[in-house]
PDB file of C-alpha atoms and ligand atoms in Angstrom:
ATOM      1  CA  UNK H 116     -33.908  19.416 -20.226  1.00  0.00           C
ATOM      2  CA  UNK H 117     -32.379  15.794 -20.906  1.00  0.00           C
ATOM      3  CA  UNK H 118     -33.088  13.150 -18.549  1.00  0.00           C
ATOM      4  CA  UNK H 119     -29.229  12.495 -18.167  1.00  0.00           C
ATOM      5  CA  UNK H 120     -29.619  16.201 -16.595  1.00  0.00           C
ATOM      6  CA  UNK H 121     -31.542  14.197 -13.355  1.00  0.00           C
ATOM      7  CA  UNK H 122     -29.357  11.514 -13.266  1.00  0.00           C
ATOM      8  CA  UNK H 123     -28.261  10.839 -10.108  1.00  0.00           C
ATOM      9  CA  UNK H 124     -24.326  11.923  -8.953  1.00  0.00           C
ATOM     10  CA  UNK H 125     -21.882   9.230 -10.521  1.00  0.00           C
ATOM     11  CA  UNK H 126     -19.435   7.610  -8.077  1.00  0.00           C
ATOM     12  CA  UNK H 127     -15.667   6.594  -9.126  1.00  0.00           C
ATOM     13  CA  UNK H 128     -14.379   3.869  -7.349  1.00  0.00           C
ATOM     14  CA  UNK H 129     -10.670   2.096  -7.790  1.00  0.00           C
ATOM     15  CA  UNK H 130      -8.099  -0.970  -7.105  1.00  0.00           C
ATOM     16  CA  UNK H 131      -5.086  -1.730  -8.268  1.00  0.00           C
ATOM     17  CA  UNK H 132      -7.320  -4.778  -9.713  1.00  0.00           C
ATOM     18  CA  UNK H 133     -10.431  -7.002  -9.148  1.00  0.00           C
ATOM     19  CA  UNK H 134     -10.274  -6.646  -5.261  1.00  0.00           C
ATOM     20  CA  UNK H 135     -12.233  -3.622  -5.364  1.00  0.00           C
ATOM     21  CA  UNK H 136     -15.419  -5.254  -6.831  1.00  0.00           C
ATOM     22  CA  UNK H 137     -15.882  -6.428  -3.280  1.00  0.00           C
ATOM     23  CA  UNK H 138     -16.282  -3.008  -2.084  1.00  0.00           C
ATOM     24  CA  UNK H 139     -18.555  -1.946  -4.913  1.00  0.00           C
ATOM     25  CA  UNK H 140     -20.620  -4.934  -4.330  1.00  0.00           C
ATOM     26  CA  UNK H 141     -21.111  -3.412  -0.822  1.00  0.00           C
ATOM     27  CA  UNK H 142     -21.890  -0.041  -2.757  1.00  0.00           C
ATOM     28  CA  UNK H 143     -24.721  -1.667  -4.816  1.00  0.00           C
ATOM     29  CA  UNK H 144     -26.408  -2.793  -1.900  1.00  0.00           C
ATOM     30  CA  UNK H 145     -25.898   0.814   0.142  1.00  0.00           C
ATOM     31  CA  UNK H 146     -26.567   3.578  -2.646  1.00  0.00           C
ATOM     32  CA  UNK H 147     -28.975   1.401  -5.102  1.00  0.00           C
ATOM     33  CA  UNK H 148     -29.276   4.430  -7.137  1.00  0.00           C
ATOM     34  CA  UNK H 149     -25.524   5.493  -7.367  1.00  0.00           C
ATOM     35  CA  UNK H 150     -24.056   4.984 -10.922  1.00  0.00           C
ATOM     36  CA  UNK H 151     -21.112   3.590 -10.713  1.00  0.00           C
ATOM     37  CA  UNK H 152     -17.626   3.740 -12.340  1.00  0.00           C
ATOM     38  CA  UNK H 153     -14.916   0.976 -11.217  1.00  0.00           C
ATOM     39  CA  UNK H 154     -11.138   1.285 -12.560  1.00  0.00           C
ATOM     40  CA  UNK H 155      -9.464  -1.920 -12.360  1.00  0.00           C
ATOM     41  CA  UNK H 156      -5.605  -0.942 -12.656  1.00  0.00           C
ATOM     42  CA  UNK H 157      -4.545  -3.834 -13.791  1.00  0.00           C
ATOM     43  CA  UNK H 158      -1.715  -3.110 -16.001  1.00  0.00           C
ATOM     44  CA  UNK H 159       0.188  -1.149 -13.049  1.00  0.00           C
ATOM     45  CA  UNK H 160      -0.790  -3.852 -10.431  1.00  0.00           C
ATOM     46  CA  UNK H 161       0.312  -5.283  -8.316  1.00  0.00           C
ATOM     47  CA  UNK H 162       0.399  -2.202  -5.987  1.00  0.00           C
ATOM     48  CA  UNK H 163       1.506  -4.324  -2.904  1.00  0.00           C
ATOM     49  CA  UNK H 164       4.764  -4.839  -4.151  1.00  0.00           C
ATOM     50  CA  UNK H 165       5.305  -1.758  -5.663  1.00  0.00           C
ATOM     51  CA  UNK H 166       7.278   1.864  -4.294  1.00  0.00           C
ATOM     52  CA  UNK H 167       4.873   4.038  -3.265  1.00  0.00           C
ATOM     53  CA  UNK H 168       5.801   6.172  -5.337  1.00  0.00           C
ATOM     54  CA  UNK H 169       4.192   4.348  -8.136  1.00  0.00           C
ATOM     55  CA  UNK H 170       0.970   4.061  -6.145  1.00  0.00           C
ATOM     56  CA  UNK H 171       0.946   7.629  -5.507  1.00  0.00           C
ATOM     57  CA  UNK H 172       1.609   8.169  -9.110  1.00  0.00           C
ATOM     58  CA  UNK H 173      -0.834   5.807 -10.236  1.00  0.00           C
ATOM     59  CA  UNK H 174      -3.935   6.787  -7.587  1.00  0.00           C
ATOM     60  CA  UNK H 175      -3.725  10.940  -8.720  1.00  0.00           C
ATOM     61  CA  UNK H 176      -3.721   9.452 -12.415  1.00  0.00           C
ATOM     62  CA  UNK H 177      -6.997   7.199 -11.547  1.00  0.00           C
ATOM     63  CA  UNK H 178      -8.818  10.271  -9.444  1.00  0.00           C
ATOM     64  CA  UNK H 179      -7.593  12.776 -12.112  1.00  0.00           C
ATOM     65  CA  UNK H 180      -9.705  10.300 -15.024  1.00  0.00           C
ATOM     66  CA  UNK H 181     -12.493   9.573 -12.297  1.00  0.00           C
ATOM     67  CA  UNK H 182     -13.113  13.286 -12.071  1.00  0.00           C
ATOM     68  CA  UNK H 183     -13.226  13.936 -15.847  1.00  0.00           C
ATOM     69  CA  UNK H 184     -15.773  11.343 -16.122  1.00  0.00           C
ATOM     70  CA  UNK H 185     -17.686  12.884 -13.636  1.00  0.00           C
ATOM     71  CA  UNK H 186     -17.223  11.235 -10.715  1.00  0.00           C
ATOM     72  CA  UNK H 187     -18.256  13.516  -7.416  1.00  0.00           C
ATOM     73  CA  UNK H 188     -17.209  10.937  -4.765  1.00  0.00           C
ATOM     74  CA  UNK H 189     -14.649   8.749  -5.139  1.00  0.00           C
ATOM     75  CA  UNK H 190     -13.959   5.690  -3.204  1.00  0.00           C
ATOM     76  CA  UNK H 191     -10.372   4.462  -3.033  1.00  0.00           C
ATOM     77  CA  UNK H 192     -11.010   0.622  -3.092  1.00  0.00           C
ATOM     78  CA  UNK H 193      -7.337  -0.633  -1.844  1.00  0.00           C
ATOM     79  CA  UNK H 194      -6.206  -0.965   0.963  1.00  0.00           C
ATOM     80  CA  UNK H 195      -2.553  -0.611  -0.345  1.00  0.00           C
ATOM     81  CA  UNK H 196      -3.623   2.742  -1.779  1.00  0.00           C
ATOM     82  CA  UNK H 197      -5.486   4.124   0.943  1.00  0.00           C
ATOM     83  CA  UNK H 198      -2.333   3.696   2.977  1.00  0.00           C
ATOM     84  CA  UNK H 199      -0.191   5.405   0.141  1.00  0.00           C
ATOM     85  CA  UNK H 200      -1.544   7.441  -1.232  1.00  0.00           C
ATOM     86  CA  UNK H 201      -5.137   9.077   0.299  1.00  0.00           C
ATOM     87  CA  UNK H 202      -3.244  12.267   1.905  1.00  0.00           C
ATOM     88  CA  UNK H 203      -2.062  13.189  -1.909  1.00  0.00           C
ATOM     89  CA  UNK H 204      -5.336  12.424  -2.621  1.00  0.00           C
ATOM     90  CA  UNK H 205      -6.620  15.003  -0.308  1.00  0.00           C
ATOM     91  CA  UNK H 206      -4.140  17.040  -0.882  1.00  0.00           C
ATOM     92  CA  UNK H 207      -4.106  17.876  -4.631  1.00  0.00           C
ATOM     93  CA  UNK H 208      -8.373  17.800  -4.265  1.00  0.00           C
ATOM     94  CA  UNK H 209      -9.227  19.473  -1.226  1.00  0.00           C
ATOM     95  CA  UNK H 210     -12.935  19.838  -1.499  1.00  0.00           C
ATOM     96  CA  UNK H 211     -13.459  16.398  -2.732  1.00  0.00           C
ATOM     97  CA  UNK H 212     -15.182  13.781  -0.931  1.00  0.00           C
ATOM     98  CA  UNK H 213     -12.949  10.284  -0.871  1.00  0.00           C
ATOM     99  CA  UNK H 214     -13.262   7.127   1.241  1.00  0.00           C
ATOM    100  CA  UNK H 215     -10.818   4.805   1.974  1.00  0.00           C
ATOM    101  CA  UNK H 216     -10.329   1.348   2.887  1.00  0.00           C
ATOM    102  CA  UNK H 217      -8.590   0.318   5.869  1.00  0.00           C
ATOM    103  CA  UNK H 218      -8.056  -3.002   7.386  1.00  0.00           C
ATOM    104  CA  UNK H 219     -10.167  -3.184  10.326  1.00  0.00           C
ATOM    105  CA  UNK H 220      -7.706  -3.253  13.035  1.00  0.00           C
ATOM    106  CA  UNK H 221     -10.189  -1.528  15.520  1.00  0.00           C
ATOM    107  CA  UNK H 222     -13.167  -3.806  15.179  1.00  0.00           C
ATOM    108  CA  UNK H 223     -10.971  -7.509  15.422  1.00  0.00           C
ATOM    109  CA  UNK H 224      -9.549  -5.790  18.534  1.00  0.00           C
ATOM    110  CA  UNK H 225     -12.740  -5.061  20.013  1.00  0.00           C
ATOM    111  CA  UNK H 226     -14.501  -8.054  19.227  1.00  0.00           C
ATOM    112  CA  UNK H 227     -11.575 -10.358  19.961  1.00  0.00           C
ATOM    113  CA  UNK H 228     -12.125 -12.967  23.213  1.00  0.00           C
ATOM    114  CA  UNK H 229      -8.297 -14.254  23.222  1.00  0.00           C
ATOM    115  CA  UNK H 230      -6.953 -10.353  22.247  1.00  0.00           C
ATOM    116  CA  UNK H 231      -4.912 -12.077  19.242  1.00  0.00           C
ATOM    117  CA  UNK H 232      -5.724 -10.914  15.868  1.00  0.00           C
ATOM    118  CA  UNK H 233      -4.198 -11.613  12.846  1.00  0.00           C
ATOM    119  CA  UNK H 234      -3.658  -9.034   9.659  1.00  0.00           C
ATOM    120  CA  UNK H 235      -3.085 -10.497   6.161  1.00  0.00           C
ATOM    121  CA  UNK H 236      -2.166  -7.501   4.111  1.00  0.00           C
ATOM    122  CA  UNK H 237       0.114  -6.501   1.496  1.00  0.00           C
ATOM    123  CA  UNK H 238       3.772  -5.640   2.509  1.00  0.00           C
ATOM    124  CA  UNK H 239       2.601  -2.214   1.414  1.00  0.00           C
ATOM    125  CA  UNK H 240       0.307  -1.824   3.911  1.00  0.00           C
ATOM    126  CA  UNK H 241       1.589  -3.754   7.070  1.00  0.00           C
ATOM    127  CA  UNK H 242       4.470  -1.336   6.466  1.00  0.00           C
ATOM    128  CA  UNK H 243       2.478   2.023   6.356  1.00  0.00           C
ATOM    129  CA  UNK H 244       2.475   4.657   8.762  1.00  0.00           C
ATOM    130  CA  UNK H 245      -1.245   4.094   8.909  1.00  0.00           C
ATOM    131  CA  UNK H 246      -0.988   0.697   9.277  1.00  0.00           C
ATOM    132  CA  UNK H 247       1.305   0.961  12.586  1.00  0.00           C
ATOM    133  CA  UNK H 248      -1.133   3.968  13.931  1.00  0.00           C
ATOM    134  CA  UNK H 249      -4.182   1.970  13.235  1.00  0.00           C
ATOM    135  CA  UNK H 250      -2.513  -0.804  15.846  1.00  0.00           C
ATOM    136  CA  UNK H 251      -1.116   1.697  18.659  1.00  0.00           C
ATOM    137  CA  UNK H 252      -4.498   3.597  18.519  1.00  0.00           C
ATOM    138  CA  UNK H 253      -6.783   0.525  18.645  1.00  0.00           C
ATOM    139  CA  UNK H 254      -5.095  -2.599  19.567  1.00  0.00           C
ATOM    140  CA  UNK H 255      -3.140  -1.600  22.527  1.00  0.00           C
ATOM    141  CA  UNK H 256      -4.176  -4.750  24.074  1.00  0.00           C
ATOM    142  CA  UNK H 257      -3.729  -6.867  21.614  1.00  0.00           C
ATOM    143  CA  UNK H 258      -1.295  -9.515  20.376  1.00  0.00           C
ATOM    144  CA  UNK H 259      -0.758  -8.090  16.869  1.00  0.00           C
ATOM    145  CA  UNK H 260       0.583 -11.047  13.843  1.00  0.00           C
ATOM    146  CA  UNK H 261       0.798  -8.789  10.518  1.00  0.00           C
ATOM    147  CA  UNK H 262       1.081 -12.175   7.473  1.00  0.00           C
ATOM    148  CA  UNK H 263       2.606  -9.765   4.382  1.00  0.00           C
ATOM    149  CA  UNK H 264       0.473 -11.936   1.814  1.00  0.00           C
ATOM    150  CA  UNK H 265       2.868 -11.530  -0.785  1.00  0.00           C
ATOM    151  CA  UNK H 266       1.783 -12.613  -4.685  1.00  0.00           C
ATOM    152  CA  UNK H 267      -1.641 -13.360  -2.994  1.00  0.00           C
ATOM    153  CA  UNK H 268      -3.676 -10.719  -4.409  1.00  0.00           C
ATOM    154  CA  UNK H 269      -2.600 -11.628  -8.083  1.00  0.00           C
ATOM    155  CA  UNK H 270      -2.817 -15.226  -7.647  1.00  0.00           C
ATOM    156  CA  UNK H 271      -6.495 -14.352  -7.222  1.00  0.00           C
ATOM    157  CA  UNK H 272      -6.455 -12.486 -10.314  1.00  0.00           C
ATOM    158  CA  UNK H 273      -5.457 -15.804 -12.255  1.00  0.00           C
ATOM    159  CA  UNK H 274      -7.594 -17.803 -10.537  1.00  0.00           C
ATOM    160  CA  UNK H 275      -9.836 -19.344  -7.694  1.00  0.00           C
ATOM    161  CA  UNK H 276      -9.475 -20.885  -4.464  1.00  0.00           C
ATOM    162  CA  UNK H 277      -8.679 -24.141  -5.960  1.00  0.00           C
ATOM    163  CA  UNK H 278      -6.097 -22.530  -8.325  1.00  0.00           C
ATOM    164  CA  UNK H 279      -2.411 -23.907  -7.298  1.00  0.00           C
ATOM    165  CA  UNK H 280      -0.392 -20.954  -6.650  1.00  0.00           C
ATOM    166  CA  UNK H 281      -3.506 -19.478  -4.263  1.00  0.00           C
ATOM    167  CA  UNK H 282      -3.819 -22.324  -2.485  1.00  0.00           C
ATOM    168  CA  UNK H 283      -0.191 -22.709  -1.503  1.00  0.00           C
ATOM    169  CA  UNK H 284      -0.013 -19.477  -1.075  1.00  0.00           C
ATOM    170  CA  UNK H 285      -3.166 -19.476   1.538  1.00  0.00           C
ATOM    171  CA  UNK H 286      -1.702 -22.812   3.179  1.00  0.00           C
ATOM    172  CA  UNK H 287       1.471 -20.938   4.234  1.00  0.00           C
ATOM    173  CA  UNK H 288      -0.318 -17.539   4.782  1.00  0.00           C
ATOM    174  CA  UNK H 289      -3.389 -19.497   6.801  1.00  0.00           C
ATOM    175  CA  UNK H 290      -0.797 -22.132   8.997  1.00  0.00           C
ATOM    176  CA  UNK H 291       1.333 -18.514  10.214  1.00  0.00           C
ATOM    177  CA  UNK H 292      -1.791 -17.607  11.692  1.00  0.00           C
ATOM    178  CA  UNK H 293      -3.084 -21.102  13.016  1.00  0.00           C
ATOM    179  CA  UNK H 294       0.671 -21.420  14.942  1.00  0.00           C
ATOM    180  CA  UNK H 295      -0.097 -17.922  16.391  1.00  0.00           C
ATOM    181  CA  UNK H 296      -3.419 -19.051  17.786  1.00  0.00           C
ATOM    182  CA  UNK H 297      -5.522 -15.803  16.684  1.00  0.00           C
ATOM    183  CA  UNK H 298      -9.002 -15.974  17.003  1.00  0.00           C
ATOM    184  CA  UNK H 299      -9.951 -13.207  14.313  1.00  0.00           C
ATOM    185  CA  UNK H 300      -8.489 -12.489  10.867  1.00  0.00           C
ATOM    186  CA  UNK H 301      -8.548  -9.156   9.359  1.00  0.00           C
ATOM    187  CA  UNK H 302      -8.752  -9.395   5.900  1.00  0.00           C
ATOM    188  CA  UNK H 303      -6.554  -6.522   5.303  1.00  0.00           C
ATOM    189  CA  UNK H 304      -6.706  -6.537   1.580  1.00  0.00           C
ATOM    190  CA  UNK H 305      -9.638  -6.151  -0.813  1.00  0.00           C
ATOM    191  CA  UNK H 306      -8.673  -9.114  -2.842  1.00  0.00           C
ATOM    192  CA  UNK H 307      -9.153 -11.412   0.089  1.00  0.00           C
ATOM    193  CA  UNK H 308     -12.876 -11.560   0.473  1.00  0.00           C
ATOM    194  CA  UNK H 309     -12.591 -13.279  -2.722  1.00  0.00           C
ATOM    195  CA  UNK H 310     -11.304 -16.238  -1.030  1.00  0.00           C
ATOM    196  CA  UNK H 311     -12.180 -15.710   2.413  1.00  0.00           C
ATOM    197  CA  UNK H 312     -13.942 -19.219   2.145  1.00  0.00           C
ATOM    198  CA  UNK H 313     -10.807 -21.100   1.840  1.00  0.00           C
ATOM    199  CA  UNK H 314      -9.741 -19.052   4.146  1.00  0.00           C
ATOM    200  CA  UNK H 315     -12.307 -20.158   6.918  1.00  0.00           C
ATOM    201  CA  UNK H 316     -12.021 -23.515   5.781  1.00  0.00           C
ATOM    202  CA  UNK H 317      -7.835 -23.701   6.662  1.00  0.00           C
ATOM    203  CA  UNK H 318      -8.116 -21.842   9.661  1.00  0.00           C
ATOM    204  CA  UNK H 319     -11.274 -23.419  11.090  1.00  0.00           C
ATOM    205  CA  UNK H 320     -14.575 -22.697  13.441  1.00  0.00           C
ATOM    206  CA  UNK H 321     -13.033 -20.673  16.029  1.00  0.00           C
ATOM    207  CA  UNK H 322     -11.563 -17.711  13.944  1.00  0.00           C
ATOM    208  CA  UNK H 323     -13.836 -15.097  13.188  1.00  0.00           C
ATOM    209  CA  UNK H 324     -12.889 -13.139   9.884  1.00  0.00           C
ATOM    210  CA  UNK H 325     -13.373  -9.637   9.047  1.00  0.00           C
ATOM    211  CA  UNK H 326     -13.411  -7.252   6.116  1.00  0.00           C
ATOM    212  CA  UNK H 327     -14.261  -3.564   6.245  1.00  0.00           C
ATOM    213  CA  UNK H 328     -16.515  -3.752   2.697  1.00  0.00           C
ATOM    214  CA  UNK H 329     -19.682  -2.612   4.408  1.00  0.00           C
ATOM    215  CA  UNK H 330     -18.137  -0.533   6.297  1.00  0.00           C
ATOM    216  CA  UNK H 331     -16.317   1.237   3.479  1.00  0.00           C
ATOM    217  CA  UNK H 332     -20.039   1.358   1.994  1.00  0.00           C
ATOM    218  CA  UNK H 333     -21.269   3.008   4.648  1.00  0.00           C
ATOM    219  CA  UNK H 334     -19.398   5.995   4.719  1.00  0.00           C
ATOM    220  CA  UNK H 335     -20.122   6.452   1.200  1.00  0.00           C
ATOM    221  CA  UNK H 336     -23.815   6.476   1.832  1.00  0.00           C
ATOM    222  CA  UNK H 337     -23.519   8.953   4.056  1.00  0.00           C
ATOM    223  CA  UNK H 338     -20.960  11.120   1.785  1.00  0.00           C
ATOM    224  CA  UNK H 339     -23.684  10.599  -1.481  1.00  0.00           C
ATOM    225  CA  UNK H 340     -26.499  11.546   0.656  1.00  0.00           C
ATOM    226  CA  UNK H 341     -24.672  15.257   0.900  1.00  0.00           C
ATOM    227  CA  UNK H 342     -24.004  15.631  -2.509  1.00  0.00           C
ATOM    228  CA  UNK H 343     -26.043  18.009  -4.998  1.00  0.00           C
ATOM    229  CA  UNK H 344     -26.468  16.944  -8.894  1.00  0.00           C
ATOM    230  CA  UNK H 345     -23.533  18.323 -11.128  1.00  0.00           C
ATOM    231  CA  UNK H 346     -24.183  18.412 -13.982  1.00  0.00           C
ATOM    232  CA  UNK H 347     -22.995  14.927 -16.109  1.00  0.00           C
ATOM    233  CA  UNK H 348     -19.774  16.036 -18.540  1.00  0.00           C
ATOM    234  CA  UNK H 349     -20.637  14.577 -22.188  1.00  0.00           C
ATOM    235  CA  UNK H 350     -18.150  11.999 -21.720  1.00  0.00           C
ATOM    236  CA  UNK H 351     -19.930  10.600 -18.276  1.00  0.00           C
ATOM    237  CA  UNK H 352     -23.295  10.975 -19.812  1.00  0.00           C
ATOM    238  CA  UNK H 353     -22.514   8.476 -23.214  1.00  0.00           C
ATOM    239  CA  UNK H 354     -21.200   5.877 -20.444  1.00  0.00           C
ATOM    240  CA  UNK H 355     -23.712   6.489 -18.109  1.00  0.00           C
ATOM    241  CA  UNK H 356     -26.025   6.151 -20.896  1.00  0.00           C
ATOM    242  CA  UNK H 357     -27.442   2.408 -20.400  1.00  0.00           C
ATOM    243  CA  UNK H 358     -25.702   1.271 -17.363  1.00  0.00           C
ATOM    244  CA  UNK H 359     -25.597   1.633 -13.763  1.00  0.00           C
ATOM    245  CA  UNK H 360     -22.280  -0.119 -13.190  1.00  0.00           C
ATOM    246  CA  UNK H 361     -19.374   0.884 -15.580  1.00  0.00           C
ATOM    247  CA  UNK H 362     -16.249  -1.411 -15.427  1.00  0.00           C
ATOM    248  CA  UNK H 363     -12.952  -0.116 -16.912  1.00  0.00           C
ATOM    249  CA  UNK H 364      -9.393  -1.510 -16.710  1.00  0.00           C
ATOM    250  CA  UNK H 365      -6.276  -0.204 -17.551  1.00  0.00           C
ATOM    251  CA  UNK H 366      -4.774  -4.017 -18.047  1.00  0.00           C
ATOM    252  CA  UNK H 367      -6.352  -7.536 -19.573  1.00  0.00           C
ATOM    253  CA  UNK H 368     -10.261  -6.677 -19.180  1.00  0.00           C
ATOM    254  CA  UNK H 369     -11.209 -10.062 -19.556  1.00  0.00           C
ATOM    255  CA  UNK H 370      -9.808 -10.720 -16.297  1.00  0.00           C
ATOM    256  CA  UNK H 371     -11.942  -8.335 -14.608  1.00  0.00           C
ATOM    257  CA  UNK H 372     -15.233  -9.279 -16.927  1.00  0.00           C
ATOM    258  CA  UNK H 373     -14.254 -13.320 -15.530  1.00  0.00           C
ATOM    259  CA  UNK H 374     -13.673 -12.563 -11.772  1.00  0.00           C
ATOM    260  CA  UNK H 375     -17.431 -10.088 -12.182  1.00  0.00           C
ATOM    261  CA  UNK H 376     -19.087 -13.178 -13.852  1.00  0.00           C
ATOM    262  CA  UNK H 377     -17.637 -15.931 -11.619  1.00  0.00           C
ATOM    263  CA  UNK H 378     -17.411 -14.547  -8.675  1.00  0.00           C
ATOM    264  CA  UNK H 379     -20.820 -11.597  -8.411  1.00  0.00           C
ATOM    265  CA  UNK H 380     -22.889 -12.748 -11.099  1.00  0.00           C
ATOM    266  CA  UNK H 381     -22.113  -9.429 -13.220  1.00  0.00           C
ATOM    267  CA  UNK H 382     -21.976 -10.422 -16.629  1.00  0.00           C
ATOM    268  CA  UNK H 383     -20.901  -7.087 -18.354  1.00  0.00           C
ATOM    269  CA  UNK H 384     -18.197  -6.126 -20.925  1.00  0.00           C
ATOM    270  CA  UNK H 385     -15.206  -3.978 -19.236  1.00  0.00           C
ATOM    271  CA  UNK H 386     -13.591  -1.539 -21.312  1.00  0.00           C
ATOM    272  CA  UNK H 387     -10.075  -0.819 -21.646  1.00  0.00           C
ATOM    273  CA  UNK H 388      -8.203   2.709 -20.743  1.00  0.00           C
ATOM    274  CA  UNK H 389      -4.870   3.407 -21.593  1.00  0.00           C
ATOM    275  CA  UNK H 390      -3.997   6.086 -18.371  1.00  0.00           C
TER     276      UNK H 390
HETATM  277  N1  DGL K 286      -6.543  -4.852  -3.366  1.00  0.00           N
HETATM  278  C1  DGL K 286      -5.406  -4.164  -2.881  1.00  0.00           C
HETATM  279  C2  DGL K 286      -5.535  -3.826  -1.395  1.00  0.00           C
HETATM  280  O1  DGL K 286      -6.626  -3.765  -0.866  1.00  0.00           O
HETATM  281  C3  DGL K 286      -4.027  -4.686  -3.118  1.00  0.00           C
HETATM  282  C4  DGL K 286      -3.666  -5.588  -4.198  1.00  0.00           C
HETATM  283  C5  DGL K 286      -2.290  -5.302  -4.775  1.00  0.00           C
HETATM  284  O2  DGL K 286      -1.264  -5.646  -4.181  1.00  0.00           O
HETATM  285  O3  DGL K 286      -2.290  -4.701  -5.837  1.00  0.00           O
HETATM  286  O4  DGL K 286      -4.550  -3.592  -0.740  1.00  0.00           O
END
């Protein structure tokens, strides 16, 4: 028997882009023994802006490759996508076990003092079914102010907080929310956390931000604690080979290898798909 044979289950994990390292940087610190496989889809991103359609399209692609690696949870890293596209997720793979990422609408409206909350999101998601049930369900009592953070997400792609474009971008995203006088921030993207610094710093001491990363985590813990040990396919076992963390991107990898480096201290080569 080969030791890849007791390797522990591998799970996928995916974002339109770099936002989802976030989430698997919550992963690393919940399942320490989980392999990992991120998809960055850069070349179809952003998904914020896109039909969804195309996300659709694009998230049964990314499971459909996740699942020939090997992958026997899958954690759908995007907010944007979640919204789109996790029922045709469940839909096409019944039996598999998948965790989305939501923007936590029901914690900021629980832990609220002044019951007004803010939501910076993609249009995508602010305009989801989901989106508007999340509110009505859980925030009932709550001033609601959804910010559409348009370009934000791939601004942070180019650069950091300091870059130009993200920092006019937050200083028009982060005064909406001052003038509405919320006291806690959703950070309703994946991207976000990224620069959730700035973030704090424009809006000041009294808003509270949140993200759902841990949360996200969480559920995934729980999920890989119920799994058995399939088997590894050949193809999962020569990447699984030497690393615990595999980074892939269907787009430029060097801007997921940078925002790794920079930003978590990963320094490991991505590789590029063509999917
Ligand atoms: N990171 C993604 C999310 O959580 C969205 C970024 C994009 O627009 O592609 O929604």
């Amino acid at each position: 028997m080969s030791t890849l044979e007791h390797r522990p289950p591998l799970i996928g994990i995916f974002d339109s882009g770099v936002g989802g390292l976030s989430v698997v940087k919550a992963l690393q610190g919940r399942c320490p023994n989980a392999p990992l496989l991120y998809v960055a889809d850069c070349g179809h991103a952003p998904y914020g802006e896109r039909d969804i359609a195309h996300v659709i399209d694009r998230s049964l692609r990314i499971t459909n490759f996740l699942l020939a690696q090997g992958a026997a949870l899958i954690v759908v890293a995007c907010n944007t996508a979640t919204a789109a596209a996790i029922e045709a997720m469940r839909h096409q793979h019944p039996d598999l076990p998948l965790v989305g990422v939501e923007p936590g609408v029901k914690p900021a409206a629980q832990r609220s003092l002044s019951k007004r909350v803010g939501v910076m999101a993609t249009t995508s998601t602010l305009q989801s079914p989901r989106f508007q049930s999340l509110v009505q369900r859980f925030a009932n009592d709550c001033f609601v102010l959804p910010v559409a953070c348009a370009g934000l997400a791939a601004a942070i792609e180019q650069g950091d907080a300091n870059h130009s474009t993200v920092s006019h971008l937050l200083d028009q995203y982060c005064g909406a929310l001052k003038d509405a006088a919320v006291d806690t921030v959703v950070l309703g993207c994946t991207h976000y956390p990224f620069v959730a610094d700035a973030i704090a710093e424009r809006l000041g001491p009294g808003v509270t931000l949140l993200d759902t990363a841990d949360a996200v985590a969480q559920q995934a813990a729980r999920l890989y604690e119920g799994l058995g040990q399939p088997d590894p396919s050949p193809e999962s076992s020569r990447l699984l080979k030497s690393r615990r963390m595999t980074m892939m991107s269907t787009g430029e990898v060097e801007v997921l290898e940078r925002i790794a480096r920079e930003r978590l201290g990963w320094d490991q080569q991505a590789l590029r798909i063509d999917i």
